Short mmCIF file of C-alpha atoms and ligand atoms in Angstrom, two decimals:
data_model
loop_
_atom_site.label_atom_id
_atom_site.label_comp_id
_atom_site.label_asym_id
_atom_site.label_seq_id
_atom_site.Cartn_x
_atom_site.Cartn_y
_atom_site.Cartn_z
CA MET A 1 3.44 0.86 -22.90
CA ASP A 2 6.48 -0.75 -21.43
CA LYS A 3 6.51 -4.50 -20.75
CA ILE A 4 8.58 -6.79 -18.52
CA VAL A 5 10.16 -9.84 -20.23
CA ILE A 6 11.30 -12.78 -17.99
CA GLN A 7 13.16 -15.98 -18.64
CA GLY A 8 12.16 -18.06 -15.90
CA GLY A 9 13.61 -20.88 -13.74
CA ARG A 10 16.55 -19.21 -12.05
CA PRO A 11 17.04 -19.61 -8.19
CA LEU A 12 17.45 -15.83 -6.98
CA LYS A 13 20.23 -15.24 -4.58
CA GLY A 14 21.82 -12.24 -2.94
CA GLU A 15 20.83 -9.11 -0.98
CA VAL A 16 18.15 -6.55 -1.49
CA ARG A 17 17.71 -3.09 -0.20
CA ILE A 18 13.85 -2.18 0.20
CA SER A 19 12.73 1.29 -0.74
CA GLY A 20 10.47 3.54 1.38
CA ALA A 21 6.85 2.35 1.84
CA LYS A 22 4.40 3.70 -0.77
CA ASN A 23 1.42 3.73 1.61
CA ALA A 24 3.30 5.35 4.41
CA ALA A 25 4.84 7.99 2.13
CA LEU A 26 1.48 9.00 0.61
CA PRO A 27 -0.23 10.17 3.78
CA ILE A 28 3.08 11.41 5.26
CA LEU A 29 3.62 13.80 2.30
CA ILE A 30 0.00 14.93 2.57
CA SER A 31 0.21 15.53 6.12
CA SER A 32 2.55 18.57 5.14
CA LEU A 33 -0.62 20.39 4.47
CA LEU A 34 -1.13 20.69 8.16
CA THR A 35 1.84 22.89 8.63
CA ASP A 36 3.41 26.01 7.40
CA GLY A 37 7.05 25.75 6.27
CA TRP A 38 9.19 23.23 4.71
CA ASN A 39 8.81 19.64 5.68
CA THR A 40 11.85 17.33 4.49
CA TYR A 41 11.10 13.66 3.75
CA SER A 42 14.02 11.19 2.92
CA ASN A 43 13.81 7.57 1.69
CA VAL A 44 10.83 8.58 -0.46
CA PRO A 45 10.49 5.94 -3.09
CA ASP A 46 10.43 6.78 -6.86
CA LEU A 47 7.09 5.61 -7.95
CA ARG A 48 4.33 6.89 -10.20
CA ASP A 49 2.02 7.25 -7.01
CA ILE A 50 4.54 9.73 -5.53
CA GLN A 51 4.69 11.80 -8.76
CA SER A 52 0.86 11.86 -8.68
CA THR A 53 0.94 13.08 -5.02
CA LYS A 54 3.57 15.79 -5.82
CA LEU A 55 1.13 17.04 -8.67
CA LEU A 56 -1.82 16.86 -6.21
CA LEU A 57 0.06 18.93 -3.61
CA SER A 58 1.24 21.51 -6.05
CA SER A 59 -2.28 21.81 -7.43
CA LEU A 60 -3.54 22.85 -3.92
CA GLY A 61 -0.83 25.57 -3.74
CA ALA A 62 1.81 23.59 -1.54
CA GLY A 63 5.57 24.14 -2.37
CA VAL A 64 7.15 20.98 -3.67
CA GLU A 65 10.85 20.28 -4.29
CA SER A 66 12.56 17.08 -5.16
CA ASP A 67 16.15 15.79 -4.93
CA GLY A 68 16.67 12.15 -5.54
CA ASP A 69 14.77 10.36 -2.63
CA ARG A 70 14.40 13.54 -0.58
CA ILE A 71 11.20 15.59 -1.14
CA LYS A 72 10.43 18.83 0.65
CA ILE A 73 6.90 20.26 0.93
CA ASN A 74 5.68 23.27 2.31
CA GLY A 75 1.97 23.41 3.07
CA GLY A 76 2.14 27.03 3.93
CA GLY A 77 1.04 28.29 0.39
CA MET A 78 -2.10 26.19 0.33
CA CYS A 79 -4.89 28.21 -1.31
CA ASN A 80 -6.92 25.89 -3.42
CA HIS A 81 -9.37 23.62 -1.75
CA GLU A 82 -10.14 21.50 -4.84
CA ALA A 83 -8.73 18.08 -5.76
CA SER A 84 -9.83 17.45 -9.43
CA TYR A 85 -11.27 14.48 -11.05
CA ASP A 86 -8.19 14.22 -13.23
CA LEU A 87 -5.83 13.94 -10.22
CA VAL A 88 -8.09 11.69 -8.05
CA ARG A 89 -8.82 9.20 -10.81
CA LYS A 90 -4.96 8.68 -11.23
CA MET A 91 -4.56 7.80 -7.61
CA ARG A 92 -7.44 6.97 -5.11
CA ALA A 93 -5.26 7.93 -2.20
CA SER A 94 -5.74 11.55 -3.17
CA ILE A 95 -8.98 11.43 -0.89
CA LEU A 96 -6.27 11.78 1.96
CA VAL A 97 -6.38 15.52 1.38
CA LEU A 98 -9.98 15.76 2.46
CA GLY A 99 -9.14 15.81 6.26
CA PRO A 100 -6.17 18.31 6.05
CA LEU A 101 -8.10 20.69 3.71
CA VAL A 102 -11.09 20.87 5.92
CA ALA A 103 -8.81 21.41 9.02
CA ARG A 104 -6.85 24.11 7.62
CA LEU A 105 -8.95 25.67 4.85
CA LYS A 106 -12.40 25.01 6.47
CA LYS A 107 -13.67 23.65 3.12
CA ALA A 108 -12.75 21.07 0.73
CA ARG A 109 -14.01 19.87 -2.75
CA VAL A 110 -12.56 16.44 -3.59
CA SER A 111 -13.50 14.12 -6.57
CA LEU A 112 -15.20 11.00 -5.40
CA PRO A 113 -12.54 8.12 -6.19
CA GLY A 114 -15.15 5.63 -7.38
CA GLY A 115 -14.33 1.93 -7.65
CA CYS A 116 -11.16 0.24 -8.99
CA ALA A 117 -10.25 -3.09 -10.27
CA ILE A 118 -9.98 -4.84 -6.78
CA GLY A 119 -13.55 -3.55 -5.38
CA ALA A 120 -16.15 -0.91 -4.98
CA ARG A 121 -13.98 0.89 -2.29
CA PRO A 122 -16.48 3.35 -0.70
CA ILE A 123 -15.35 6.18 1.32
CA ASN A 124 -18.54 6.32 3.51
CA LEU A 125 -16.51 5.91 6.72
CA HIS A 126 -14.17 8.70 5.88
CA LEU A 127 -17.22 10.95 5.22
CA LYS A 128 -19.22 9.77 8.42
CA GLY A 129 -16.20 10.34 10.60
CA LEU A 130 -15.64 13.85 9.25
CA ALA A 131 -19.32 14.73 9.70
CA GLN A 132 -19.07 13.37 13.29
CA LEU A 133 -16.17 15.92 13.61
CA GLY A 134 -18.64 18.56 12.56
CA ALA A 135 -18.13 18.93 8.97
CA ALA A 136 -21.09 19.52 6.57
CA ILE A 137 -20.87 17.05 3.74
CA GLU A 138 -22.57 16.97 0.48
CA LEU A 139 -22.10 14.93 -2.61
CA LYS A 140 -22.43 17.00 -5.83
CA HIS A 141 -21.54 16.35 -9.39
CA GLY A 142 -19.22 13.48 -8.50
CA TYR A 143 -17.39 15.59 -5.84
CA VAL A 144 -17.37 15.45 -2.01
CA GLU A 145 -17.84 19.04 -0.70
CA ALA A 146 -17.12 19.35 2.89
CA SER A 147 -16.87 22.47 5.15
CA ALA A 148 -16.63 23.22 8.95
CA ASP A 149 -15.82 26.55 10.47
CA HIS A 150 -14.30 24.60 13.53
CA LEU A 151 -13.79 20.86 13.63
CA LYS A 152 -14.81 19.56 16.82
CA GLY A 153 -13.39 16.30 18.64
CA ASN A 154 -15.80 13.52 18.98
CA GLU A 155 -16.18 9.59 19.63
CA ILE A 156 -15.95 7.94 16.34
CA TYR A 157 -16.51 4.16 15.92
CA LEU A 158 -15.27 2.85 12.43
CA ASP A 159 -17.42 -0.09 11.31
CA ILE A 160 -14.51 -1.39 9.45
CA PRO A 161 -10.85 -0.63 10.42
CA THR A 162 -10.28 1.33 7.19
CA VAL A 163 -6.54 2.40 6.74
CA THR A 164 -6.85 5.58 4.60
CA GLY A 165 -10.14 6.38 6.68
CA THR A 166 -8.19 6.23 9.92
CA GLU A 167 -5.39 8.46 8.44
CA ASN A 168 -7.88 11.03 6.95
CA LEU A 169 -9.58 11.32 10.38
CA MET A 170 -6.29 11.45 12.18
CA MET A 171 -5.41 14.40 10.10
CA ALA A 172 -8.59 16.14 10.60
CA ALA A 173 -8.58 15.52 14.25
CA VAL A 174 -5.25 16.85 15.16
CA LEU A 175 -6.38 20.28 14.45
CA ALA A 176 -9.95 19.89 15.87
CA LYS A 177 -11.02 21.47 19.05
CA GLY A 178 -11.03 18.91 21.94
CA VAL A 179 -10.52 15.30 22.19
CA THR A 180 -11.37 12.69 19.33
CA VAL A 181 -11.53 9.05 20.24
CA LEU A 182 -11.24 6.68 17.12
CA ARG A 183 -12.48 3.22 17.86
CA ASN A 184 -11.72 0.07 15.63
CA ALA A 185 -9.08 2.15 14.12
CA ALA A 186 -6.78 0.63 11.73
CA ARG A 187 -3.37 -0.74 13.35
CA GLU A 188 -1.29 -1.00 10.07
CA PRO A 189 2.29 0.13 10.46
CA GLU A 190 1.56 2.97 7.82
CA VAL A 191 -1.03 4.36 10.28
CA VAL A 192 1.70 4.27 13.00
CA ALA A 193 4.21 5.92 10.83
CA LEU A 194 1.82 8.73 10.11
CA ALA A 195 0.99 9.18 13.80
CA ASP A 196 4.75 9.22 14.49
CA VAL A 197 5.15 12.19 11.95
CA LEU A 198 2.04 14.07 13.32
CA ILE A 199 3.44 13.66 16.85
CA LYS A 200 6.83 14.95 15.65
CA MET A 201 4.77 17.99 14.27
CA GLY A 202 3.31 18.47 17.68
CA ALA A 203 0.18 16.61 17.55
CA LYS A 204 -1.18 14.82 20.68
CA ILE A 205 -1.98 11.28 19.73
CA GLU A 206 -2.11 8.19 21.86
CA GLY A 207 -2.70 4.62 21.04
CA ALA A 208 -1.50 4.38 17.42
CA GLY A 209 -0.89 0.73 16.55
CA THR A 210 -3.88 -0.30 18.84
CA SER A 211 -7.64 -0.23 17.84
CA VAL A 212 -8.39 2.90 19.98
CA MET A 213 -6.68 6.15 19.21
CA THR A 214 -7.05 9.23 21.29
CA ILE A 215 -6.20 12.62 19.66
CA GLU A 216 -6.37 15.76 21.48
CA GLY A 217 -6.67 18.84 19.01
CA VAL A 218 -3.80 21.48 19.03
CA SER A 219 -3.89 24.80 17.63
CA SER A 220 -1.08 24.39 15.05
CA LEU A 221 1.63 22.03 13.89
CA LYS A 222 5.34 22.64 12.93
CA PRO A 223 7.21 21.10 9.91
CA VAL A 224 9.49 18.22 10.40
CA SER A 225 12.15 16.37 8.90
CA VAL A 226 11.52 12.38 8.71
CA SER A 227 12.65 9.26 6.83
CA ILE A 228 9.99 7.00 5.25
CA ILE A 229 9.86 3.39 6.77
CA PRO A 230 10.66 0.48 4.56
CA ASP A 231 7.92 -0.94 2.56
CA ARG A 232 6.74 -4.17 4.03
CA ILE A 233 4.91 -5.19 0.89
CA GLU A 234 8.02 -4.82 -1.28
CA ALA A 235 9.99 -6.79 1.24
CA GLY A 236 7.24 -9.57 1.30
CA THR A 237 7.33 -9.73 -2.53
CA PHE A 238 11.11 -10.51 -2.45
CA MET A 239 10.73 -12.78 0.40
CA VAL A 240 8.14 -15.09 -1.46
CA SER A 241 10.37 -14.81 -4.68
CA ALA A 242 13.10 -16.57 -2.54
CA ALA A 243 10.85 -19.36 -1.41
CA LEU A 244 9.22 -19.63 -4.81
CA THR A 245 12.55 -19.94 -6.87
CA ARG A 246 14.36 -22.07 -4.23
CA GLY A 247 16.71 -19.36 -3.71
CA ASP A 248 18.38 -17.42 -0.89
CA ILE A 249 17.66 -13.67 -0.51
CA THR A 250 18.64 -11.42 2.41
CA ILE A 251 16.33 -8.26 2.97
CA LEU A 252 18.87 -5.92 4.30
CA ASN A 253 16.67 -3.19 5.79
CA GLY A 254 13.35 -4.81 6.60
CA GLU A 255 11.19 -4.34 9.56
CA PRO A 256 10.60 -8.01 10.58
CA ASP A 257 7.83 -6.96 13.15
CA HIS A 258 5.67 -5.72 10.36
CA LEU A 259 5.96 -9.08 8.34
CA GLU A 260 5.11 -11.63 11.10
CA ALA A 261 2.14 -13.07 9.51
CA LEU A 262 4.11 -13.66 6.14
CA ILE A 263 7.12 -14.97 7.93
CA HIS A 264 4.94 -17.35 9.81
CA LYS A 265 3.18 -18.65 6.60
CA LEU A 266 6.52 -18.98 4.71
CA ARG A 267 7.87 -21.01 7.48
CA LEU A 268 4.93 -23.33 7.32
CA SER A 269 5.39 -23.56 3.53
CA GLY A 270 8.87 -25.06 4.20
CA ALA A 271 11.11 -21.98 3.77
CA GLN A 272 13.76 -21.08 6.26
CA VAL A 273 13.24 -17.52 7.62
CA THR A 274 16.06 -16.11 9.61
CA VAL A 275 15.52 -12.78 11.27
CA GLU A 276 18.25 -10.57 12.75
CA ASP A 277 17.45 -7.02 13.76
CA LYS A 278 16.54 -5.33 10.39
CA SER A 279 17.74 -8.20 8.13
CA ILE A 280 15.35 -11.04 7.14
CA ARG A 281 16.91 -13.91 5.25
CA VAL A 282 14.73 -16.35 3.22
CA GLN A 283 15.94 -19.76 1.92
CA GLY A 284 13.63 -21.63 -0.29
CA SER A 285 13.21 -25.50 0.19
CA ASN A 286 12.92 -27.98 -2.82
CA GLU A 287 9.59 -29.08 -1.36
CA ILE A 288 7.07 -26.29 -0.94
CA ALA A 289 4.15 -27.27 1.41
CA SER A 290 0.60 -26.05 0.87
CA VAL A 291 -0.72 -23.51 3.49
CA ASP A 292 -3.96 -21.93 3.79
CA VAL A 293 -4.18 -18.14 4.16
CA LYS A 294 -6.98 -15.73 5.06
CA THR A 295 -6.34 -11.90 4.54
CA LEU A 296 -7.27 -9.88 7.53
CA PRO A 297 -6.63 -6.20 8.72
CA TYR A 298 -3.10 -5.91 10.48
CA PRO A 299 -1.72 -7.86 12.25
CA GLY A 300 -3.44 -10.46 10.08
CA PHE A 301 -2.02 -11.60 6.82
CA PRO A 302 -2.03 -8.39 4.40
CA THR A 303 -4.33 -8.37 1.37
CA ASP A 304 -1.50 -6.77 -0.39
CA MET A 305 0.51 -9.95 -0.24
CA GLN A 306 -2.32 -12.25 -1.25
CA ALA A 307 -1.65 -12.49 -4.85
CA GLN A 308 2.01 -13.14 -4.48
CA PHE A 309 1.55 -15.84 -1.93
CA MET A 310 -0.85 -17.41 -4.21
CA VAL A 311 1.75 -17.89 -6.92
CA LEU A 312 3.80 -19.88 -4.24
CA MET A 313 0.84 -22.11 -3.54
CA CYS A 314 0.49 -22.69 -7.37
CA VAL A 315 3.71 -24.75 -7.30
CA ALA A 316 3.32 -26.29 -3.83
CA ARG A 317 2.52 -29.84 -3.03
CA GLY A 318 -1.10 -30.48 -2.47
CA PHE A 319 -3.85 -28.27 -1.99
CA SER A 320 -4.38 -24.84 -0.31
CA VAL A 321 -7.33 -22.46 0.36
CA ILE A 322 -6.94 -18.63 0.10
CA SER A 323 -9.70 -16.41 1.37
CA GLU A 324 -9.82 -12.67 0.71
CA THR A 325 -11.81 -10.92 3.18
CA ILE A 326 -10.73 -7.34 2.51
CA PHE A 327 -11.68 -6.71 -1.12
CA GLU A 328 -14.47 -8.39 -3.00
CA ASN A 329 -12.67 -8.62 -6.14
CA ARG A 330 -8.92 -9.24 -5.63
CA PHE A 331 -8.52 -12.42 -7.60
CA ILE A 332 -7.95 -10.67 -10.81
CA HIS A 333 -4.71 -12.42 -11.09
CA VAL A 334 -6.16 -15.86 -11.17
CA SER A 335 -7.26 -15.91 -14.79
CA GLU A 336 -3.82 -14.89 -15.90
CA LEU A 337 -2.13 -17.44 -13.56
CA LYS A 338 -4.31 -20.07 -14.89
CA ARG A 339 -3.10 -19.26 -18.38
CA MET A 340 0.36 -20.06 -16.99
CA GLY A 341 -0.78 -23.39 -16.12
CA ALA A 342 -1.94 -22.86 -12.48
CA ASP A 343 -4.90 -25.15 -11.26
CA ILE A 344 -7.08 -22.51 -9.24
CA LYS A 345 -10.91 -22.50 -8.67
CA ILE A 346 -12.59 -19.51 -7.42
CA SER A 347 -15.98 -19.66 -5.23
CA GLY A 348 -16.95 -16.27 -3.98
CA ASN A 349 -13.93 -14.81 -1.82
CA THR A 350 -12.18 -18.22 -1.59
CA ALA A 351 -9.47 -19.55 -4.14
CA MET A 352 -8.82 -23.18 -4.13
CA ILE A 353 -5.51 -23.97 -5.45
CA THR A 354 -4.04 -27.40 -6.30
CA GLY A 355 -0.25 -27.10 -6.77
CA VAL A 356 1.25 -28.07 -10.19
CA PRO A 357 4.85 -29.25 -10.84
CA ALA A 358 5.59 -26.26 -12.89
CA LEU A 359 4.09 -22.98 -14.39
CA SER A 360 4.73 -22.30 -18.00
CA GLY A 361 5.77 -18.80 -19.28
CA ALA A 362 3.17 -16.80 -21.33
CA PRO A 363 2.26 -13.17 -22.13
CA VAL A 364 0.02 -11.82 -19.33
CA MET A 365 -1.43 -8.68 -18.02
CA ALA A 366 -3.08 -7.21 -14.88
CA THR A 367 -5.12 -4.28 -13.87
CA ASP A 368 -3.92 -3.90 -10.41
CA LEU A 369 -0.48 -3.34 -8.75
CA ARG A 370 -0.19 -6.37 -6.53
CA ALA A 371 -1.70 -8.65 -9.17
CA SER A 372 1.11 -7.37 -11.59
CA ALA A 373 3.72 -8.20 -8.97
CA SER A 374 2.36 -11.85 -8.64
CA LEU A 375 2.66 -12.27 -12.33
CA ILE A 376 6.31 -11.03 -12.06
CA LEU A 377 6.90 -13.71 -9.48
CA ALA A 378 4.93 -16.32 -11.57
CA GLY A 379 7.25 -15.56 -14.51
CA LEU A 380 10.39 -15.90 -12.32
CA VAL A 381 9.52 -19.42 -11.64
CA ALA A 382 7.74 -20.41 -14.97
CA VAL A 383 9.50 -22.54 -17.54
CA GLY A 384 10.09 -20.49 -20.70
CA THR A 385 9.44 -16.78 -21.42
CA SER A 386 6.77 -14.61 -19.79
CA GLU A 387 5.87 -11.12 -20.88
CA ILE A 388 4.14 -8.87 -18.26
CA ASN A 389 2.17 -6.20 -20.00
CA ARG A 390 0.75 -3.05 -18.57
CA VAL A 391 3.83 -2.12 -16.45
CA TYR A 392 2.08 1.01 -15.56
CA HIS A 393 0.57 -0.69 -12.54
CA LEU A 394 3.80 -2.01 -11.30
CA ASP A 395 5.37 1.50 -11.48
CA ARG A 396 2.72 2.74 -9.23
CA GLY A 397 4.14 0.87 -6.35
CA TYR A 398 7.48 -1.01 -6.85
CA GLU A 399 10.67 1.16 -7.45
CA SER A 400 13.08 -0.45 -10.09
CA ILE A 401 11.68 -3.84 -9.41
CA GLU A 402 13.22 -5.33 -12.49
CA LYS A 403 16.65 -4.19 -11.70
CA LYS A 404 16.35 -5.54 -8.06
CA PHE A 405 15.35 -8.79 -9.39
CA ALA A 406 18.17 -8.81 -12.04
CA ASN A 407 20.71 -8.13 -9.27
CA LEU A 408 19.37 -11.22 -7.60
CA GLY A 409 20.28 -13.31 -10.77
CA ALA A 410 16.98 -13.15 -12.49
CA ALA A 411 16.81 -12.97 -16.43
CA ILE A 412 14.43 -9.91 -16.46
CA LYS A 413 14.33 -6.97 -18.55
CA ARG A 414 12.09 -4.03 -19.32
CA VAL A 415 11.18 -3.49 -22.99
CA LYS A 416 10.24 0.16 -23.82
CA GLY A 417 6.96 0.31 -25.34
N1 LIG B 1 -14.14 0.47 3.21
C1 LIG B 1 -15.49 0.85 3.44
N2 LIG B 1 -15.77 2.25 3.68
C2 LIG B 1 -14.97 3.00 3.75
C3 LIG B 1 -13.39 2.70 3.60
C4 LIG B 1 -13.27 1.35 3.39
O1 LIG B 1 -16.43 0.09 3.17
O2 LIG B 1 -15.22 4.22 3.98
C5 LIG B 1 -14.01 -1.10 3.03
C6 LIG B 1 -13.13 -1.25 1.58
O3 LIG B 1 -14.03 -1.24 0.57
C7 LIG B 1 -12.55 -2.47 1.88
C8 LIG B 1 -12.10 -2.36 3.38
O4 LIG B 1 -13.06 -1.35 3.96
O5 LIG B 1 -13.40 -3.44 1.67
C9 LIG B 1 -10.64 -2.00 3.77
O6 LIG B 1 -10.33 -0.82 3.05
P1 LIG B 1 -9.36 0.20 3.41
O7 LIG B 1 -10.06 1.61 3.57
O8 LIG B 1 -8.64 -0.23 4.66
O9 LIG B 1 -8.43 0.32 2.29
P2 LIG B 1 -7.58 1.70 1.66
O10 LIG B 1 -7.38 2.51 2.86
O11 LIG B 1 -8.34 2.34 0.55
C10 LIG B 1 -5.14 0.81 1.91
C11 LIG B 1 -3.97 0.70 1.16
C12 LIG B 1 -4.26 -0.46 0.13
C13 LIG B 1 -4.43 -1.88 0.96
C14 LIG B 1 -5.75 -1.49 1.99
C15 LIG B 1 -5.81 -2.63 2.93
C16 LIG B 1 -3.26 2.91 0.81
C17 LIG B 1 -2.97 4.26 0.11
N3 LIG B 1 -3.78 1.99 0.29
O12 LIG B 1 -6.41 1.21 1.15
O13 LIG B 1 -3.17 -0.71 -0.66
O14 LIG B 1 -4.72 -2.96 0.23
O15 LIG B 1 -5.48 -0.43 2.76
O16 LIG B 1 -4.70 -2.81 3.65
O17 LIG B 1 -2.65 2.84 1.95
C18 LIG B 1 -1.88 -1.24 -2.63
O18 LIG B 1 -0.89 -0.69 -2.04
O19 LIG B 1 -1.76 -2.09 -3.59
C19 LIG B 1 -3.25 -1.24 -1.87
C20 LIG B 1 -4.31 -1.41 -2.56
#
């Protein structure tokens, strides 16, 4: 397997262009299943999860064509209602086909995703919501089997504002008979991006971006041509790298509105953040101040930035507390960071960090995407050489991360395994 080798200690400087958002692209590509005819998507990131999504959609009978960052998908040929274990185990987000399959083919058989490195991650709320829309649901031999002659709109209250759960139910409800009200819906920008695409397809959705969404079912949807929004977590990762290496980085095509919580915390840590329309400039300060962080659903601080922000706190002056409230096991980077000299204590869902003057380079590995990104950041600021192993996870969610960091002045390279 490939690894990333970094010689740390260089301040990163320059401009970086952010790729399309993984977590927006996945549901949007899958929403093609709701239409007949070719949908065209541009600014699609070149990621392992996107490859997995293309395989998944082809396996269901959809037409898939790619050309650089453009992908065309035709849901019209969809004939297979089964998403196999082999496909779902590679990418949990495959569960997003459940809603569209039931809505269009009246039945679905989708492998249960199971837990992953960061938590148990049940899908009970996806299933409960789908049942409230009239689907019969059974769990058999590790698969969810769902069927419904006609989905019918209903009032659904989500116990937790689940992101993919909200997306799955939106995709089922747009073709259901009558009105669905989703209460305590997720408000993440990726949910809004999916709603925008569905509305362009002809869906009637109100309230996306708020916790109450109203969806009036329509009889059919038409294909669309859309561009994927920039990835706020990729942008956030580069922003933290500027603060961390006492550098000066400008994100050329960010969505500052999607990054308010991070911008606030970075400013408190001493970094200078300048926002202009789509550009976000982060200038690191010599003195990094300690800042407490608690992850929350959007617009709170994103769990997907927790590991990266922790690295900044590892070299801050003083003591900080980071609470992870979204996933029960999202501190897998901590033991690796400690091997690089970080002073972190964990108690339940809380990490207590005492800043150290410097991290020291080491060989490390992680079993999760954002944890891997945090180790890259740690390598960029550490004294000496770091080797980040199991780059597989990184390639699921960051496009050419080592090239982008190299363009900003990092001594970083990929070594083929
Ligand atoms: N949950 C339930 N039951 C459900 C669904 C969720 O208990 O039916 C719980 C989860 O176990 C978790 C919490 O609710 O404790 C929130 O999970 P959510 O469903 O919102 O997460 P997700 O939809 O599976 C998406 C992103 C994640 C991101 C989270 C939180 C995609 C494809 N994935 O996951 O992204 O961390 O929302 O913002 O959109 C990543 O990109 O690295 C990543 C993990």
